[in-house]
PDB file of C-alpha atoms in Angstrom:
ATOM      1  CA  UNK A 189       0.491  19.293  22.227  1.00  0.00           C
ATOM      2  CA  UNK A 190       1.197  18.720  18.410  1.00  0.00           C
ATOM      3  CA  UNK A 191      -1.134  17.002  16.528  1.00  0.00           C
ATOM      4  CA  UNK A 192       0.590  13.906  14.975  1.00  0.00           C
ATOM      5  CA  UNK A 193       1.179  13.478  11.482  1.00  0.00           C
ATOM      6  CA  UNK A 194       0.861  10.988   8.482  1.00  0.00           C
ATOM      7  CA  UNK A 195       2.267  11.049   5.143  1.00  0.00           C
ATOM      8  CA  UNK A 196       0.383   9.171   2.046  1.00  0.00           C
ATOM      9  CA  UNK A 197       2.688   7.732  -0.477  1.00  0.00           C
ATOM     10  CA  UNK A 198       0.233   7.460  -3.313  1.00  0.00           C
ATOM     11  CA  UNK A 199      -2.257  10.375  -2.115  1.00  0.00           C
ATOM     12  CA  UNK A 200      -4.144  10.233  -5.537  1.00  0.00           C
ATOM     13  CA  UNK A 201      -5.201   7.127  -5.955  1.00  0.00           C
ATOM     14  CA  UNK A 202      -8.390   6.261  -4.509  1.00  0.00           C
ATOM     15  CA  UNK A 203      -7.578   4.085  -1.366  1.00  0.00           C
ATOM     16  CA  UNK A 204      -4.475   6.820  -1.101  1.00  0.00           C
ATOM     17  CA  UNK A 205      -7.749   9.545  -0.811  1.00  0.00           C
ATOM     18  CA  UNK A 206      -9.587   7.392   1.257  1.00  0.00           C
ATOM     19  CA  UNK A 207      -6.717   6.722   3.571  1.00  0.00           C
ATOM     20  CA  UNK A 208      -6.084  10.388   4.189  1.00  0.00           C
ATOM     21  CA  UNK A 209      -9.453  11.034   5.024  1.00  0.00           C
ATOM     22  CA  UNK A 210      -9.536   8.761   7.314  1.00  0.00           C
ATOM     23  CA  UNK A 211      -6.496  10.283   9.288  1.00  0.00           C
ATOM     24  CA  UNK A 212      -7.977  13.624   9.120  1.00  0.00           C
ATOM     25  CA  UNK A 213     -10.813  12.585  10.499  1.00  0.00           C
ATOM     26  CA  UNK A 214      -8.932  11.372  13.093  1.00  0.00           C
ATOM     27  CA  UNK A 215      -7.005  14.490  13.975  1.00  0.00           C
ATOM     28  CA  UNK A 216      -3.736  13.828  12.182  1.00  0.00           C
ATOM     29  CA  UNK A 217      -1.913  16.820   9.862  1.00  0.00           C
ATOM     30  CA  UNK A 218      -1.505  14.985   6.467  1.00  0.00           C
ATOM     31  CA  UNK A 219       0.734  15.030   3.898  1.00  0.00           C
ATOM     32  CA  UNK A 220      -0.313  13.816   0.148  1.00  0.00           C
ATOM     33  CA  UNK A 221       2.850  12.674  -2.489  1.00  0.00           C
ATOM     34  CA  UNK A 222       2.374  11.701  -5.977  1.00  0.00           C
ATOM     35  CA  UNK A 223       3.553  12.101  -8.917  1.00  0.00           C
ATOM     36  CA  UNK A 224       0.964  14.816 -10.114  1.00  0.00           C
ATOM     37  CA  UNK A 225       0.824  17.495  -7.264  1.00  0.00           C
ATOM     38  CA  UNK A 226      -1.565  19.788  -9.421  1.00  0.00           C
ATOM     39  CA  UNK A 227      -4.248  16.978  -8.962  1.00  0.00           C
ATOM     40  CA  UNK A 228      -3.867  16.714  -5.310  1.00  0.00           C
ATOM     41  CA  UNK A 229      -4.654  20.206  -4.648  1.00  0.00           C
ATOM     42  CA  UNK A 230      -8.621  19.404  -4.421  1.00  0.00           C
ATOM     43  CA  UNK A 231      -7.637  16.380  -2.099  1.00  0.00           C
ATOM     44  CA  UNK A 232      -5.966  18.811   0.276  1.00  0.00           C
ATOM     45  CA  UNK A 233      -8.143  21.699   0.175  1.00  0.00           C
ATOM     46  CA  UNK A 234     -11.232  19.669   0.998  1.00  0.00           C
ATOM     47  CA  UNK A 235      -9.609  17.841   4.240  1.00  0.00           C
ATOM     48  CA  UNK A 236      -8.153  20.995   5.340  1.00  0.00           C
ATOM     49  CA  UNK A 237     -11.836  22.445   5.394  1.00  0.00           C
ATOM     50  CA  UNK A 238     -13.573  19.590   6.460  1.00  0.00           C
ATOM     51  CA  UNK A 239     -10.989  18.594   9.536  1.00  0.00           C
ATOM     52  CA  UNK A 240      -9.303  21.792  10.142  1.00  0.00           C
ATOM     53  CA  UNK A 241      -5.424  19.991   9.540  1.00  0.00           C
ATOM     54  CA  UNK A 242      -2.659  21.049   8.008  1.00  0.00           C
ATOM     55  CA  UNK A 243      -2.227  19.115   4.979  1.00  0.00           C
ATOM     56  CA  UNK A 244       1.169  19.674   2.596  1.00  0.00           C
ATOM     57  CA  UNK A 245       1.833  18.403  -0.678  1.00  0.00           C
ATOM     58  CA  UNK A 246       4.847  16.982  -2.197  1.00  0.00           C
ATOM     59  CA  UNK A 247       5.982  15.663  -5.506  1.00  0.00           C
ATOM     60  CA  UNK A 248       7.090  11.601  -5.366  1.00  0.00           C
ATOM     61  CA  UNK A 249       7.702   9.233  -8.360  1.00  0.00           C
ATOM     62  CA  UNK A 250       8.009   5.738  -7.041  1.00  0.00           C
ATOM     63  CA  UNK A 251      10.089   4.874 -10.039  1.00  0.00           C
ATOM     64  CA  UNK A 252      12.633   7.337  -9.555  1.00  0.00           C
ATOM     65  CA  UNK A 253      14.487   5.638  -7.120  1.00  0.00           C
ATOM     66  CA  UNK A 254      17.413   8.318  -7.279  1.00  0.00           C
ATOM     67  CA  UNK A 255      15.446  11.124  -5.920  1.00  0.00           C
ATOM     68  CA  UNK A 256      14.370   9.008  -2.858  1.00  0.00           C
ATOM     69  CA  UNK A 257      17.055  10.810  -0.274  1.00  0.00           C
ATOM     70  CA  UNK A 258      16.134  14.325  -1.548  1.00  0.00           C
ATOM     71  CA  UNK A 259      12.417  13.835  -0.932  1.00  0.00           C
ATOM     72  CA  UNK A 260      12.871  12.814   2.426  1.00  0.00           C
ATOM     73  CA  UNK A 261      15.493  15.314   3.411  1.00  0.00           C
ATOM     74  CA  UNK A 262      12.863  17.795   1.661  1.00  0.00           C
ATOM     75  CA  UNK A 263      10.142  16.957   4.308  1.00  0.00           C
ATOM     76  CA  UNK A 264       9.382  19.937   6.772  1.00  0.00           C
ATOM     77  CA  UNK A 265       9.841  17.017   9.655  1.00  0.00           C
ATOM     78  CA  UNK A 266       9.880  13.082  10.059  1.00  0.00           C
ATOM     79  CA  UNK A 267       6.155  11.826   9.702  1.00  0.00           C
ATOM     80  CA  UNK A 268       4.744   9.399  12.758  1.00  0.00           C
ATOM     81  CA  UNK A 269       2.999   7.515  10.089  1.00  0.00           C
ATOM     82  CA  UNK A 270       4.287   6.324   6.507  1.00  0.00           C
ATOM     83  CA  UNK A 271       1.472   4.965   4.151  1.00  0.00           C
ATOM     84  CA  UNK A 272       2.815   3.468   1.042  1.00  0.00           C
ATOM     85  CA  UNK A 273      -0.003   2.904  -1.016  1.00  0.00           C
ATOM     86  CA  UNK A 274       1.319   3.120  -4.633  1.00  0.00           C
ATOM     87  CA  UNK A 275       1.344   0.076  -6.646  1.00  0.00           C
ATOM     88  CA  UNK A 276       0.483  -0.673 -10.266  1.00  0.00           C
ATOM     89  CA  UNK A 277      -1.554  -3.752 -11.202  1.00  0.00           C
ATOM     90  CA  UNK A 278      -0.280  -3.364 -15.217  1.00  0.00           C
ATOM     91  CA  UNK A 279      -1.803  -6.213 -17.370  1.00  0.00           C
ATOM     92  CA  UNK A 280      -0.383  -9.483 -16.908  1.00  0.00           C
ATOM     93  CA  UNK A 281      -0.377 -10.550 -20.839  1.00  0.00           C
ATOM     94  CA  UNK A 282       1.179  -7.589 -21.873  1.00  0.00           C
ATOM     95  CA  UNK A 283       4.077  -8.196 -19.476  1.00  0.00           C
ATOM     96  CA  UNK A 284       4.176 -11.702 -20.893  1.00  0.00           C
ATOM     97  CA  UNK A 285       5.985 -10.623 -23.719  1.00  0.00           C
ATOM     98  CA  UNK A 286       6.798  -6.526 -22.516  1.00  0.00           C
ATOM     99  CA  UNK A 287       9.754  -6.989 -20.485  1.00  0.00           C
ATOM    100  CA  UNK A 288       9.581  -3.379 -19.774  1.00  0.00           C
ATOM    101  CA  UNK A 289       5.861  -3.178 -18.945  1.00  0.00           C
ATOM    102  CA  UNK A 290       6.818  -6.239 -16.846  1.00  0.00           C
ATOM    103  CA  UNK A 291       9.830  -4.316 -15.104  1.00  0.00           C
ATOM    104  CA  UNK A 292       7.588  -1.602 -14.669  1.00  0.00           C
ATOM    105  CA  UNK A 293       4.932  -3.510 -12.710  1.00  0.00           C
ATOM    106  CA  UNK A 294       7.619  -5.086 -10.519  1.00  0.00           C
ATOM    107  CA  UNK A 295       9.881  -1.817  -9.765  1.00  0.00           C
ATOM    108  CA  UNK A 296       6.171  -0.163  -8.725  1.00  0.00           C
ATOM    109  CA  UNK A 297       4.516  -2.828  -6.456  1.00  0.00           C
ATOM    110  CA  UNK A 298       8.100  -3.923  -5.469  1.00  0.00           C
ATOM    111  CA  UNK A 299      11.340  -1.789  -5.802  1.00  0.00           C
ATOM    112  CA  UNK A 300      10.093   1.465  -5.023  1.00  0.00           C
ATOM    113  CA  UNK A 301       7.591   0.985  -2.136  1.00  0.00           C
ATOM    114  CA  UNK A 302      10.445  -1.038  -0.451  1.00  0.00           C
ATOM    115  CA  UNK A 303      13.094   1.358  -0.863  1.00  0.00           C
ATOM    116  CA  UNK A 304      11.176   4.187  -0.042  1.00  0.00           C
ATOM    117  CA  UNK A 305      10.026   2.615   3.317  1.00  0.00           C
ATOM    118  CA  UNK A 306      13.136   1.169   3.788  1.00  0.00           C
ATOM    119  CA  UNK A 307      14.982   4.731   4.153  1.00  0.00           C
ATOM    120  CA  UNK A 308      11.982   6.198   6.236  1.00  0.00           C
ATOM    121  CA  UNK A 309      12.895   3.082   8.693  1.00  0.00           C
ATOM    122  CA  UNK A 310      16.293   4.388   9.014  1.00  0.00           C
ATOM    123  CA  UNK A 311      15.479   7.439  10.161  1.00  0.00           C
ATOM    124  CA  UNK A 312      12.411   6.615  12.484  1.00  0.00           C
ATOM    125  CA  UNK A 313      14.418   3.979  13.985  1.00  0.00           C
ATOM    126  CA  UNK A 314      16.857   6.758  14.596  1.00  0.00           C
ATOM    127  CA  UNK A 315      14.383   8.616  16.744  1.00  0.00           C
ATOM    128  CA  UNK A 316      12.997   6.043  18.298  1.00  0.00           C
ATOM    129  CA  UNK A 317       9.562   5.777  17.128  1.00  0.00           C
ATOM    130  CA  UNK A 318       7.016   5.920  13.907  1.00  0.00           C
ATOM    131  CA  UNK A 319       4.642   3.574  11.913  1.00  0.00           C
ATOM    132  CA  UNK A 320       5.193   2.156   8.359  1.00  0.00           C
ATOM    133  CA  UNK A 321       2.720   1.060   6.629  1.00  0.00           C
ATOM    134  CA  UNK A 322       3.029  -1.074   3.464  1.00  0.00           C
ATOM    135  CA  UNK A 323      -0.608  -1.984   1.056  1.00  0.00           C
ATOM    136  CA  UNK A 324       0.596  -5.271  -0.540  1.00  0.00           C
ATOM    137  CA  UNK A 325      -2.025  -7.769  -1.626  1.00  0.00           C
ATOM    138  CA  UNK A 326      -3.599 -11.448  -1.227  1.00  0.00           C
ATOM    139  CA  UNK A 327      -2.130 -11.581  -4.565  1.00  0.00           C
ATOM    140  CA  UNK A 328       1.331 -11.891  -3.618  1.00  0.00           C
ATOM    141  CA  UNK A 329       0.272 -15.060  -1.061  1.00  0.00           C
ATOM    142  CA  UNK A 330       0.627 -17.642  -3.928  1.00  0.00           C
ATOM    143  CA  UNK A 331       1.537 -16.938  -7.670  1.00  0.00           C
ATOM    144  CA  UNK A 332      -1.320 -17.276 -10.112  1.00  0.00           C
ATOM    145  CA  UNK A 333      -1.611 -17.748 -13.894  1.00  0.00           C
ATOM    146  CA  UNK A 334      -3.720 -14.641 -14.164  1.00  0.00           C
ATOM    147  CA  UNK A 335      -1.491 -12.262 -12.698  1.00  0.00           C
ATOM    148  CA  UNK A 336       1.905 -13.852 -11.532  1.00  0.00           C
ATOM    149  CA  UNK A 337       4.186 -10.416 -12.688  1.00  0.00           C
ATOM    150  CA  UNK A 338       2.310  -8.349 -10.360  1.00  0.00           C
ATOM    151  CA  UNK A 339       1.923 -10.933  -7.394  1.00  0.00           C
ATOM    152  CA  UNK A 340       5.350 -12.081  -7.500  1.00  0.00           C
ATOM    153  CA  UNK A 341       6.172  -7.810  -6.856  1.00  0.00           C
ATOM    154  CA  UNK A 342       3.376  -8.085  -4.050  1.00  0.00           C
ATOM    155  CA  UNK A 343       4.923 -11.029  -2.363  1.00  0.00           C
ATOM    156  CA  UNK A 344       8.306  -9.426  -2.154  1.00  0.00           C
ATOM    157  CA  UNK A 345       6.901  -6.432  -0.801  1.00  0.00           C
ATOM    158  CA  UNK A 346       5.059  -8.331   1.545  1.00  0.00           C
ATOM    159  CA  UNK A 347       8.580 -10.719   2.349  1.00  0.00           C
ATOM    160  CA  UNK A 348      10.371  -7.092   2.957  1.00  0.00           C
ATOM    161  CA  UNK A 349       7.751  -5.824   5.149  1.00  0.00           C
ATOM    162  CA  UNK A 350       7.950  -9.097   7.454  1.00  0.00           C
ATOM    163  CA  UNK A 351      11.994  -8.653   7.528  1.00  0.00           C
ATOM    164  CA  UNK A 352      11.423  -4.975   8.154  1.00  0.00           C
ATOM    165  CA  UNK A 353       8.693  -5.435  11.177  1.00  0.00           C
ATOM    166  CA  UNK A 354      11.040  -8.450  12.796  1.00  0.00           C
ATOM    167  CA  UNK A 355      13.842  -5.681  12.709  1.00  0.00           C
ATOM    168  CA  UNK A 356      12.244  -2.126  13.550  1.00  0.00           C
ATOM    169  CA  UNK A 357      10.549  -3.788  16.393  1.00  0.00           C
ATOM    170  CA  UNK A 358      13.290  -3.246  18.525  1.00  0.00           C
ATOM    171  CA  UNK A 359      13.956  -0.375  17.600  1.00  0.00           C
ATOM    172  CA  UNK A 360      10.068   0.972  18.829  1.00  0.00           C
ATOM    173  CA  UNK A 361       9.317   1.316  14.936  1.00  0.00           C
ATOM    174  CA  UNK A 362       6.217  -0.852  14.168  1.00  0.00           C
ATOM    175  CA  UNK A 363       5.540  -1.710  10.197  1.00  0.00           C
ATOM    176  CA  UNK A 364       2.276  -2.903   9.445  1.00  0.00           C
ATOM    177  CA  UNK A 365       1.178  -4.967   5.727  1.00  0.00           C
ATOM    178  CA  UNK A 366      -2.145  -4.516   4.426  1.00  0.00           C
ATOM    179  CA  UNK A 367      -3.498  -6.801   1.940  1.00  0.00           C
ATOM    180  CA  UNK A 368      -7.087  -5.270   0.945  1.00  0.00           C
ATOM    181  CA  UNK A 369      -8.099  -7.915  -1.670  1.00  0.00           C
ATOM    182  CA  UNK A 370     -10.589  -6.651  -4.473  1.00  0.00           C
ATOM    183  CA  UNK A 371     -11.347  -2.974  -3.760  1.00  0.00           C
ATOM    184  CA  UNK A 372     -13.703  -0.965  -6.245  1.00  0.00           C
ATOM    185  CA  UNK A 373     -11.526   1.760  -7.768  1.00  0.00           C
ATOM    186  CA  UNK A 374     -10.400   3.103 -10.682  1.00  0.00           C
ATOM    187  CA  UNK A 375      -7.498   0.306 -10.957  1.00  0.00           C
ATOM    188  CA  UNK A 376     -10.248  -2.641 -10.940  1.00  0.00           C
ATOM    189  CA  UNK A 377     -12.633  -0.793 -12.839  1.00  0.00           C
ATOM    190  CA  UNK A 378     -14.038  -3.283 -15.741  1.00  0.00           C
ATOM    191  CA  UNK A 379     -12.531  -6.209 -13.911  1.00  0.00           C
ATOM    192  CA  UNK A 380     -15.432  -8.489 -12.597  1.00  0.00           C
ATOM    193  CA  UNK A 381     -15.268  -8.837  -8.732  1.00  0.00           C
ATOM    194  CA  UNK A 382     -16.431 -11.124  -6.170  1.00  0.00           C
ATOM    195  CA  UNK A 383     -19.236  -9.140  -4.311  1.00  0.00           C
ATOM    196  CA  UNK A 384     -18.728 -11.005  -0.862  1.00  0.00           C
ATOM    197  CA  UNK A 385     -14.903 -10.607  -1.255  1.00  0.00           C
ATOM    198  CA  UNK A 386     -15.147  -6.836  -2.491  1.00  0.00           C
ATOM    199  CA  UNK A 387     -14.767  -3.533  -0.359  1.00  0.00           C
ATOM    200  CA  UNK A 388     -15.084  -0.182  -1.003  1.00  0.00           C
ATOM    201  CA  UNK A 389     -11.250   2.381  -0.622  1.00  0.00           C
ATOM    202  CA  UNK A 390     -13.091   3.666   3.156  1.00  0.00           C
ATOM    203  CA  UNK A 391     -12.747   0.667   4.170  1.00  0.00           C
ATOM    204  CA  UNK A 392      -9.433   0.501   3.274  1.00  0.00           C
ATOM    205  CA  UNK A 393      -8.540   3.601   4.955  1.00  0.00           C
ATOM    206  CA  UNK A 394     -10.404   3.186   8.181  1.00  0.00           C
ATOM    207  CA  UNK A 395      -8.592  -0.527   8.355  1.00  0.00           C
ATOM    208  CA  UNK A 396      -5.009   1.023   7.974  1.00  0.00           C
ATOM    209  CA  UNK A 397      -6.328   3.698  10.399  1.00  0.00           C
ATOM    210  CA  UNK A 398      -6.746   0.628  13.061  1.00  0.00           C
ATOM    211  CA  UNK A 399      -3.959  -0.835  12.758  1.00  0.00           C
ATOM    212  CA  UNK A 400      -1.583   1.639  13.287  1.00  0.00           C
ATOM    213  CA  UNK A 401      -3.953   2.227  16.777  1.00  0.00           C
ATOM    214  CA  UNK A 402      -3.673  -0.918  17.284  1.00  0.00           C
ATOM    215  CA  UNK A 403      -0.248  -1.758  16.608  1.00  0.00           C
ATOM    216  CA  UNK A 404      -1.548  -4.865  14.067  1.00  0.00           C
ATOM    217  CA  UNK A 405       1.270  -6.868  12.415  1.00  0.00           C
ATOM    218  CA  UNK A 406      -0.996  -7.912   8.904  1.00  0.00           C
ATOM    219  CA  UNK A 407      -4.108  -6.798   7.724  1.00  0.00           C
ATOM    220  CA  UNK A 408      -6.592  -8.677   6.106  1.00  0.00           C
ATOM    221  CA  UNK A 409      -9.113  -5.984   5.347  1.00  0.00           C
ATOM    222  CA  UNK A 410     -11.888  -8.407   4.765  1.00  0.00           C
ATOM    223  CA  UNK A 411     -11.272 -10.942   7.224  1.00  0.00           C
ATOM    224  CA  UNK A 412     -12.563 -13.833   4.544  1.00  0.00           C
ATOM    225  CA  UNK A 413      -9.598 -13.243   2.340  1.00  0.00           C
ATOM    226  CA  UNK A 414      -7.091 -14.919   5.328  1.00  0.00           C
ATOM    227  CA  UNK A 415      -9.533 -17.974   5.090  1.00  0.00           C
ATOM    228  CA  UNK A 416      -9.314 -18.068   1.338  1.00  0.00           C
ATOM    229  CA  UNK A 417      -5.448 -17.372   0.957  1.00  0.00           C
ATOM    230  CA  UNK A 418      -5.226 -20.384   3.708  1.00  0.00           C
ATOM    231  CA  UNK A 419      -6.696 -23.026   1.632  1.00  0.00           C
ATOM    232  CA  UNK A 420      -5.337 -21.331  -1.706  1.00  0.00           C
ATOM    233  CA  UNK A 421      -1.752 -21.860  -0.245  1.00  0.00           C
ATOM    234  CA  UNK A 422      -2.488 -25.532   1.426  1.00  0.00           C
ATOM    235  CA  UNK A 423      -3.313 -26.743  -2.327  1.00  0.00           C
ATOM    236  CA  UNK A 424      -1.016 -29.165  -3.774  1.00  0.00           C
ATOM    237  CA  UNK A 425       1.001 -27.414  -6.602  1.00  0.00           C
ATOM    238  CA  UNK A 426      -0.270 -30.603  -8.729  1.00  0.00           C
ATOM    239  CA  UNK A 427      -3.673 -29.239  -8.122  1.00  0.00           C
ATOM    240  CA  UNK A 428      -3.088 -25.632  -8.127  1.00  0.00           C
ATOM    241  CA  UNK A 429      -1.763 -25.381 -11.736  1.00  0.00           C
ATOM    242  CA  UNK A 430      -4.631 -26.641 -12.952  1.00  0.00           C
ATOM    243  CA  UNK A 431      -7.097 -24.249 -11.927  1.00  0.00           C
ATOM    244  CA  UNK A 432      -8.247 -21.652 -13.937  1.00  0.00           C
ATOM    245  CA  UNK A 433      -7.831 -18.245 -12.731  1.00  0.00           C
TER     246      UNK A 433
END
């Protein structure tokens, strides 16, 4: 019997490394796309030794929408597993006044990771079966001052995803959102994080590893986010604008 296999949309970032490790452990051939292949080449080389998979590498730009059909028609075969893990959290005063650094952040946390899944769905629901998996964020559960731009893009990821999972189901497609919260990597490096609220990108991976198992709807990676998001969005807006962060 085959071994099953999982494609990482973001394979160089760090939960996008941490996330393919975790499949590999788990038996599944990988594939890694980003927009530099060169620097995926370690990535690959090191599961392949260390889990004896086959692991591929292919070239993806999330905001070059046009190239979307050729990338997936390029695939040796369909994945079982989609990961879309790319996402850019850009810097939310710059986009203040940057509408393209603002366009930028939405069309990557947004635009791209929805069409992109969005096309896979089409042809998994055509055969019948497969797992998509969309990282989103707590961000996108209620607009902040500090970083509306990017959690408006993470909320209509997150809306998509929903639509998406409500239609594929009956189709025997399943489409899972994950919403890590703070995670130490590169992208949060220098931002100061809330220990008890903070995880580290295995975490990540091994919690989109479960849910695919497990066939889980949304993912809270640490469960104390859904408790904070729930009284973040029961706040009266008359309240809520007035808090600092």
């Amino acid at each position: 019997m085959s071994r099953k296999s999982a494609i990482v949309l973001g394979g160089s970032s760090d939960i996008g490394r941490a996330t393919a490790r975790a499949f590999a452990k788990a038996g599944y051939d990988v594939a890694l796309a980003g927009r530099d292949v060169a620097a995926l080449e370690p990535d690959a080389a090191d599961l392949r030794a260390r889990y004896n998979v086959e692991v591929g590498l292919h070239k993806f730009d999330v905001l070059n929408t046009a190239s979307f059909d050729g990338f997936v028609a390029g695939l040796p075969a369909l994945p079982d597993v989609v990961i879309s893990i790319v996402g850019l959290l850009g810097v939310q005063q710059n986009a203040e006044s940057d509408l393209a650094h603002a366009a930028t952040i939405m069309r990557s946390n947004y635009e791209g990771p929805s069409l992109i899944l969005g096309l896979f769905a089409e042809k998994c629901l055509a055969r019948g079966s497969g797992t998509l998996v969309g990282v989103s964020s707590v961000a996108g559960d209620r607009g902040r001052a500090s970083n509306y731009v990017y959690g408006s893009a993470k909320a209509g990821f997150s809306a998509f995803l929903s639509g998406l999972r409500a239609r594929a189901s009956h189709g025997g497609v399943h489409v899972v959102t994950v919403k890590p919260g703070f995670v130490r990597t590169k992208m949060t490096e220098g931002m100061k994080l809330i220990g008890p609220l903070t995880v580290e990108a295995p975490v990540v991976g091994d919690a989109i590893l479960a849910a695919v198992g497990n066939k889980t709807d949304v993912v809270y990676v640490s469960g104390k986010w859904r408790l904070v998001m729930l009284i973040i969005k029961t706040l009266p807006e008359a309240v809520f604008k007035k808090l600092k962060f």
